Amino acid sequence: MTEETFWDLIDELDGVIDDDSVDVLGEQLSSLSPEDVESFCAHLAAKVSALTELPLADSAIPDITDAGHPPLPLSGDAHENLLYAIVAAGRARYDTVITDPSTVEESEWDAGEAELLIDLAATTLWESAGLDWYDELDPLRAPSPPDEGWWETFRGSAGKSIPAAYLTAAHELDRKLNHSAEWLAWWRQTSLRKIKVGITVNADKNHHRIERGRNIARAQFTMDRSHLTDRTPDTLRNLVSEETTHLTTAIATELRMTPPPTLQ
């Protein structure tokens, strides 16, 4: 994809990131080849990465949500949203900011829904090209360390908080799997770099979805409301082992692997 084609697609946003404009851009991206989708996302990441080199963080930059109040210094998500809003504004405004960063303070920006563009890039990139935006292209995520493990889990709740004993035991078991030669050899059957596993408890029912991408696999498991109910710290630790056996067995079946090793 050429630079011109990328900016033509960005123009579909009409300068603003919102539900309607992102839907229009999404329709255009859905018609592209996997190679062009990957190229579009690579262009987007590169443009945002270039903006991270500018002295914009902690600056008080006007946004339409200020509603007449003095602008507040940007940090965290607000800073990230601004960077995507600058790209969404189109090539002319983007080039102006790159050339003279001080011009970013001369007009209001509409950065409140910038995550919609990020979500669109992430969803389209995975569904079309089998690449994980956050793990492989996200310009604001620190590069993964060279010794990063093959097994990565994220645990959350659809309602109640998660017991600390459960999270601690899960973290310890994750480290054990990532440092186990036996488990690493098992995973290498896939020729994939890693798997990202999400576990959501306190959901309506048990369900899982496992997908293979180009370089990584992703799995999402939901556990019903009884999963963590009335458990002591000891039974929570045992639950993590039982849960991991369930997860890895399901992953092995879906990815056509041999059965996983036995947890010690």
Short mmCIF file of C-alpha atoms in Angstrom, two decimals:
data_model
loop_
_atom_site.label_atom_id
_atom_site.label_comp_id
_atom_site.label_asym_id
_atom_site.label_seq_id
_atom_site.Cartn_x
_atom_site.Cartn_y
_atom_site.Cartn_z
CA MET A 1 0.00 0.00 0.00
CA THR A 2 1.33 3.41 -0.94
CA GLU A 3 1.45 6.44 1.32
CA GLU A 4 -1.22 8.07 -0.82
CA THR A 5 -3.57 5.10 -0.51
CA PHE A 6 -3.15 5.09 3.27
CA TRP A 7 -4.10 8.74 3.53
CA ASP A 8 -7.02 8.24 1.13
CA LEU A 9 -8.36 5.62 3.54
CA ILE A 10 -7.79 7.87 6.55
CA ASP A 11 -9.83 10.52 4.72
CA GLU A 12 -12.82 8.17 5.07
CA LEU A 13 -12.89 9.32 8.71
CA ASP A 14 -13.61 12.86 7.52
CA GLY A 15 -11.21 14.20 10.13
CA VAL A 16 -13.00 12.78 13.19
CA ILE A 17 -12.98 9.41 14.95
CA ASP A 18 -16.52 8.40 15.92
CA ASP A 19 -18.85 5.43 15.44
CA ASP A 20 -20.07 6.53 12.02
CA SER A 21 -16.69 7.41 10.53
CA VAL A 22 -15.05 4.26 11.86
CA ASP A 23 -17.86 2.17 10.34
CA VAL A 24 -17.18 3.78 6.95
CA LEU A 25 -13.45 3.11 7.22
CA GLY A 26 -14.15 -0.43 8.41
CA GLU A 27 -16.17 -1.15 5.27
CA GLN A 28 -13.24 -0.03 3.14
CA LEU A 29 -10.74 -2.12 5.10
CA SER A 30 -12.94 -5.21 4.88
CA SER A 31 -12.65 -5.11 1.09
CA LEU A 32 -8.84 -5.12 1.13
CA SER A 33 -6.50 -8.08 0.81
CA PRO A 34 -4.75 -9.33 3.98
CA GLU A 35 -1.52 -7.80 2.65
CA ASP A 36 -3.13 -4.38 2.27
CA VAL A 37 -4.76 -4.55 5.69
CA GLU A 38 -1.39 -5.36 7.21
CA SER A 39 0.18 -2.49 5.27
CA PHE A 40 -2.52 -0.04 6.37
CA CYS A 41 -1.97 -1.00 10.02
CA ALA A 42 1.80 -0.75 9.62
CA HIS A 43 1.38 2.76 8.17
CA LEU A 44 -0.89 3.72 11.07
CA ALA A 45 1.58 2.39 13.63
CA ALA A 46 4.47 4.21 11.96
CA LYS A 47 2.58 7.52 11.89
CA VAL A 48 1.72 7.28 15.58
CA SER A 49 5.25 6.16 16.41
CA ALA A 50 6.63 9.30 14.72
CA LEU A 51 4.31 11.43 16.87
CA THR A 52 5.64 9.81 20.05
CA GLU A 53 9.00 11.42 19.28
CA LEU A 54 7.48 14.90 19.56
CA PRO A 55 7.28 16.85 22.83
CA LEU A 56 3.51 16.45 23.18
CA ALA A 57 3.22 14.47 26.41
CA ASP A 58 2.16 16.57 29.41
CA SER A 59 1.30 19.51 27.14
CA ALA A 60 -2.01 21.30 27.71
CA ILE A 61 -3.61 20.74 24.31
CA PRO A 62 -7.21 21.87 23.65
CA ASP A 63 -9.86 19.21 23.10
CA ILE A 64 -13.53 19.72 22.30
CA THR A 65 -14.42 17.98 25.56
CA ASP A 66 -12.85 20.86 27.52
CA ALA A 67 -16.14 22.76 27.04
CA GLY A 68 -14.57 26.17 27.54
CA HIS A 69 -12.38 25.13 30.47
CA PRO A 70 -8.59 25.53 30.31
CA PRO A 71 -7.01 22.44 28.71
CA LEU A 72 -5.38 19.97 31.07
CA PRO A 73 -1.91 18.43 30.56
CA LEU A 74 -2.13 15.20 28.60
CA SER A 75 -0.81 11.91 29.91
CA GLY A 76 -1.61 8.22 29.65
CA ASP A 77 -4.68 7.41 27.57
CA ALA A 78 -5.37 11.09 26.84
CA HIS A 79 -1.94 11.44 25.23
CA GLU A 80 -2.40 8.22 23.25
CA ASN A 81 -5.83 9.34 22.05
CA LEU A 82 -4.42 12.65 20.84
CA LEU A 83 -1.82 10.89 18.69
CA TYR A 84 -4.50 8.88 16.87
CA ALA A 85 -6.68 11.98 16.54
CA ILE A 86 -3.80 13.79 14.82
CA VAL A 87 -3.48 10.98 12.26
CA ALA A 88 -7.27 10.88 11.79
CA ALA A 89 -7.28 14.61 11.02
CA GLY A 90 -5.64 13.86 7.68
CA ARG A 91 -2.33 14.26 5.95
CA ALA A 92 -2.17 18.07 5.88
CA ARG A 93 -2.74 18.53 9.61
CA TYR A 94 -0.52 15.58 10.45
CA ASP A 95 2.37 16.95 8.38
CA THR A 96 1.92 20.37 9.99
CA VAL A 97 2.26 18.89 13.48
CA ILE A 98 5.26 16.79 12.47
CA THR A 99 6.97 19.88 11.03
CA ASP A 100 6.08 22.21 13.90
CA PRO A 101 4.80 20.43 17.04
CA SER A 102 3.81 23.73 18.64
CA THR A 103 0.93 24.05 16.15
CA VAL A 104 -0.91 21.27 17.95
CA GLU A 105 -1.92 23.82 20.60
CA GLU A 106 -3.43 26.25 18.07
CA SER A 107 -6.72 24.41 17.52
CA GLU A 108 -9.06 21.99 19.29
CA TRP A 109 -8.82 18.24 18.75
CA ASP A 110 -11.51 15.60 19.00
CA ALA A 111 -9.68 12.73 20.69
CA GLY A 112 -12.38 11.36 22.97
CA GLU A 113 -13.20 8.29 20.87
CA ALA A 114 -9.77 7.55 19.45
CA GLU A 115 -9.88 4.04 20.87
CA LEU A 116 -12.46 3.22 18.19
CA LEU A 117 -9.76 3.52 15.53
CA ILE A 118 -7.39 1.37 17.58
CA ASP A 119 -10.09 -1.27 18.06
CA LEU A 120 -10.85 -1.24 14.33
CA ALA A 121 -7.18 -1.71 13.44
CA ALA A 122 -6.80 -4.52 15.97
CA THR A 123 -9.94 -6.38 14.91
CA THR A 124 -9.35 -6.07 11.17
CA LEU A 125 -5.68 -6.98 11.43
CA TRP A 126 -6.43 -10.17 13.33
CA GLU A 127 -9.42 -11.26 11.26
CA SER A 128 -7.78 -10.54 7.91
CA ALA A 129 -4.06 -11.05 8.40
CA GLY A 130 -3.85 -13.16 11.57
CA LEU A 131 -1.68 -10.60 13.35
CA ASP A 132 -2.14 -9.25 16.87
CA TRP A 133 -2.06 -5.44 16.88
CA TYR A 134 -1.17 -5.11 20.56
CA ASP A 135 1.52 -7.77 20.50
CA GLU A 136 3.05 -7.16 17.08
CA LEU A 137 2.41 -3.60 15.85
CA ASP A 138 1.19 -1.32 18.65
CA PRO A 139 3.61 1.65 18.60
CA LEU A 140 2.90 2.53 22.24
CA ARG A 141 3.59 -0.88 23.71
CA ALA A 142 7.13 -1.49 24.92
CA PRO A 143 8.96 -4.14 22.86
CA SER A 144 8.71 -7.61 24.32
CA PRO A 145 11.85 -8.77 26.12
CA PRO A 146 13.87 -11.43 24.31
CA ASP A 147 13.11 -14.00 27.02
CA GLU A 148 9.36 -13.49 26.89
CA GLY A 149 7.52 -16.72 27.55
CA TRP A 150 5.27 -18.67 25.22
CA TRP A 151 2.35 -18.71 27.70
CA GLU A 152 0.60 -15.46 28.64
CA THR A 153 -2.64 -15.22 30.61
CA PHE A 154 -5.00 -12.41 31.50
CA ARG A 155 -7.61 -12.93 34.19
CA GLY A 156 -10.60 -10.72 34.81
CA SER A 157 -14.12 -10.73 36.14
CA ALA A 158 -17.45 -9.82 34.62
CA GLY A 159 -18.60 -8.63 38.02
CA LYS A 160 -17.09 -9.51 41.37
CA SER A 161 -13.44 -8.94 42.22
CA ILE A 162 -11.00 -11.83 41.83
CA PRO A 163 -9.41 -13.29 44.98
CA ALA A 164 -5.76 -12.40 45.42
CA ALA A 165 -4.85 -16.03 46.19
CA TYR A 166 -6.22 -17.09 42.81
CA LEU A 167 -4.24 -14.42 40.94
CA THR A 168 -1.04 -15.16 42.86
CA ALA A 169 -1.29 -18.89 42.17
CA ALA A 170 -2.00 -18.22 38.49
CA HIS A 171 1.04 -15.95 38.21
CA GLU A 172 3.26 -18.59 39.81
CA LEU A 173 1.97 -21.33 37.52
CA ASP A 174 2.43 -19.11 34.46
CA ARG A 175 6.08 -18.61 35.40
CA LYS A 176 6.50 -22.35 35.90
CA LEU A 177 5.12 -23.17 32.44
CA ASN A 178 7.26 -20.52 30.78
CA HIS A 179 10.42 -21.89 32.40
CA SER A 180 9.65 -25.55 31.73
CA ALA A 181 11.61 -27.21 28.92
CA GLU A 182 8.96 -29.94 28.73
CA TRP A 183 6.11 -27.49 28.27
CA LEU A 184 8.07 -25.38 25.80
CA ALA A 185 8.81 -28.46 23.70
CA TRP A 186 5.09 -29.28 23.74
CA TRP A 187 4.19 -25.78 22.55
CA ARG A 188 6.79 -25.80 19.78
CA GLN A 189 4.65 -28.32 17.90
CA THR A 190 2.62 -25.33 16.76
CA SER A 191 5.58 -23.36 15.29
CA LEU A 192 3.96 -20.30 16.92
CA ARG A 193 5.77 -17.84 19.17
CA LYS A 194 3.23 -17.72 21.98
CA ILE A 195 -0.39 -18.00 23.02
CA LYS A 196 -2.38 -15.28 24.77
CA VAL A 197 -5.07 -16.72 27.02
CA GLY A 198 -7.88 -14.63 28.50
CA ILE A 199 -9.95 -16.03 31.37
CA THR A 200 -13.13 -14.21 32.40
CA VAL A 201 -14.87 -15.49 35.53
CA ASN A 202 -18.35 -14.72 36.85
CA ALA A 203 -19.82 -15.04 33.36
CA ASP A 204 -23.16 -16.53 32.35
CA LYS A 205 -21.77 -19.85 31.17
CA ASN A 206 -18.61 -21.78 30.39
CA HIS A 207 -17.38 -21.20 26.87
CA HIS A 208 -14.11 -20.98 24.98
CA ARG A 209 -12.80 -19.77 21.65
CA ILE A 210 -9.32 -20.57 20.34
CA GLU A 211 -7.83 -19.02 17.20
CA ARG A 212 -4.53 -19.52 15.45
CA GLY A 213 -2.83 -16.47 13.95
CA ARG A 214 0.28 -16.10 11.88
CA ASN A 215 2.74 -15.87 14.77
CA ILE A 216 0.66 -16.34 17.91
CA ALA A 217 -2.56 -18.01 19.00
CA ARG A 218 -5.29 -16.44 21.08
CA ALA A 219 -7.73 -18.16 23.41
CA GLN A 220 -10.64 -16.77 25.38
CA PHE A 221 -12.29 -18.78 28.14
CA THR A 222 -15.33 -17.71 30.15
CA MET A 223 -16.18 -19.40 33.45
CA ASP A 224 -19.63 -19.31 35.03
CA ARG A 225 -20.45 -17.57 38.31
CA SER A 226 -19.76 -20.66 40.44
CA HIS A 227 -16.11 -20.84 39.35
CA LEU A 228 -14.68 -18.93 42.32
CA THR A 229 -17.58 -19.26 44.76
CA ASP A 230 -16.93 -20.28 48.38
CA ARG A 231 -13.32 -21.32 47.91
CA THR A 232 -10.51 -21.11 50.45
CA PRO A 233 -7.00 -19.95 49.48
CA ASP A 234 -5.87 -23.59 49.30
CA THR A 235 -8.74 -24.65 47.05
CA LEU A 236 -8.14 -21.58 44.88
CA ARG A 237 -4.55 -22.68 44.35
CA ASN A 238 -5.75 -26.18 43.42
CA LEU A 239 -8.33 -24.60 41.13
CA VAL A 240 -5.61 -22.85 39.12
CA SER A 241 -3.93 -26.19 38.38
CA GLU A 242 -7.24 -27.81 37.42
CA GLU A 243 -8.12 -24.79 35.31
CA THR A 244 -4.78 -24.80 33.48
CA THR A 245 -5.16 -28.49 32.68
CA HIS A 246 -8.58 -27.70 31.21
CA LEU A 247 -7.21 -24.76 29.22
CA THR A 248 -4.22 -26.57 27.76
CA THR A 249 -6.27 -29.67 26.90
CA ALA A 250 -8.78 -27.54 25.00
CA ILE A 251 -5.94 -25.70 23.25
CA ALA A 252 -4.28 -28.99 22.27
CA THR A 253 -7.53 -30.27 20.78
CA GLU A 254 -8.26 -27.09 18.84
CA LEU A 255 -4.69 -26.72 17.49
CA ARG A 256 -4.33 -30.45 16.82
CA MET A 257 -1.47 -30.98 19.24
CA THR A 258 -0.51 -33.95 21.33
CA PRO A 259 -2.01 -33.96 24.86
CA PRO A 260 -0.28 -31.48 27.19
CA PRO A 261 2.23 -32.63 29.80
CA THR A 262 0.96 -33.44 33.27
CA LEU A 263 1.20 -30.60 35.75
CA GLN A 264 3.51 -31.47 38.60
#
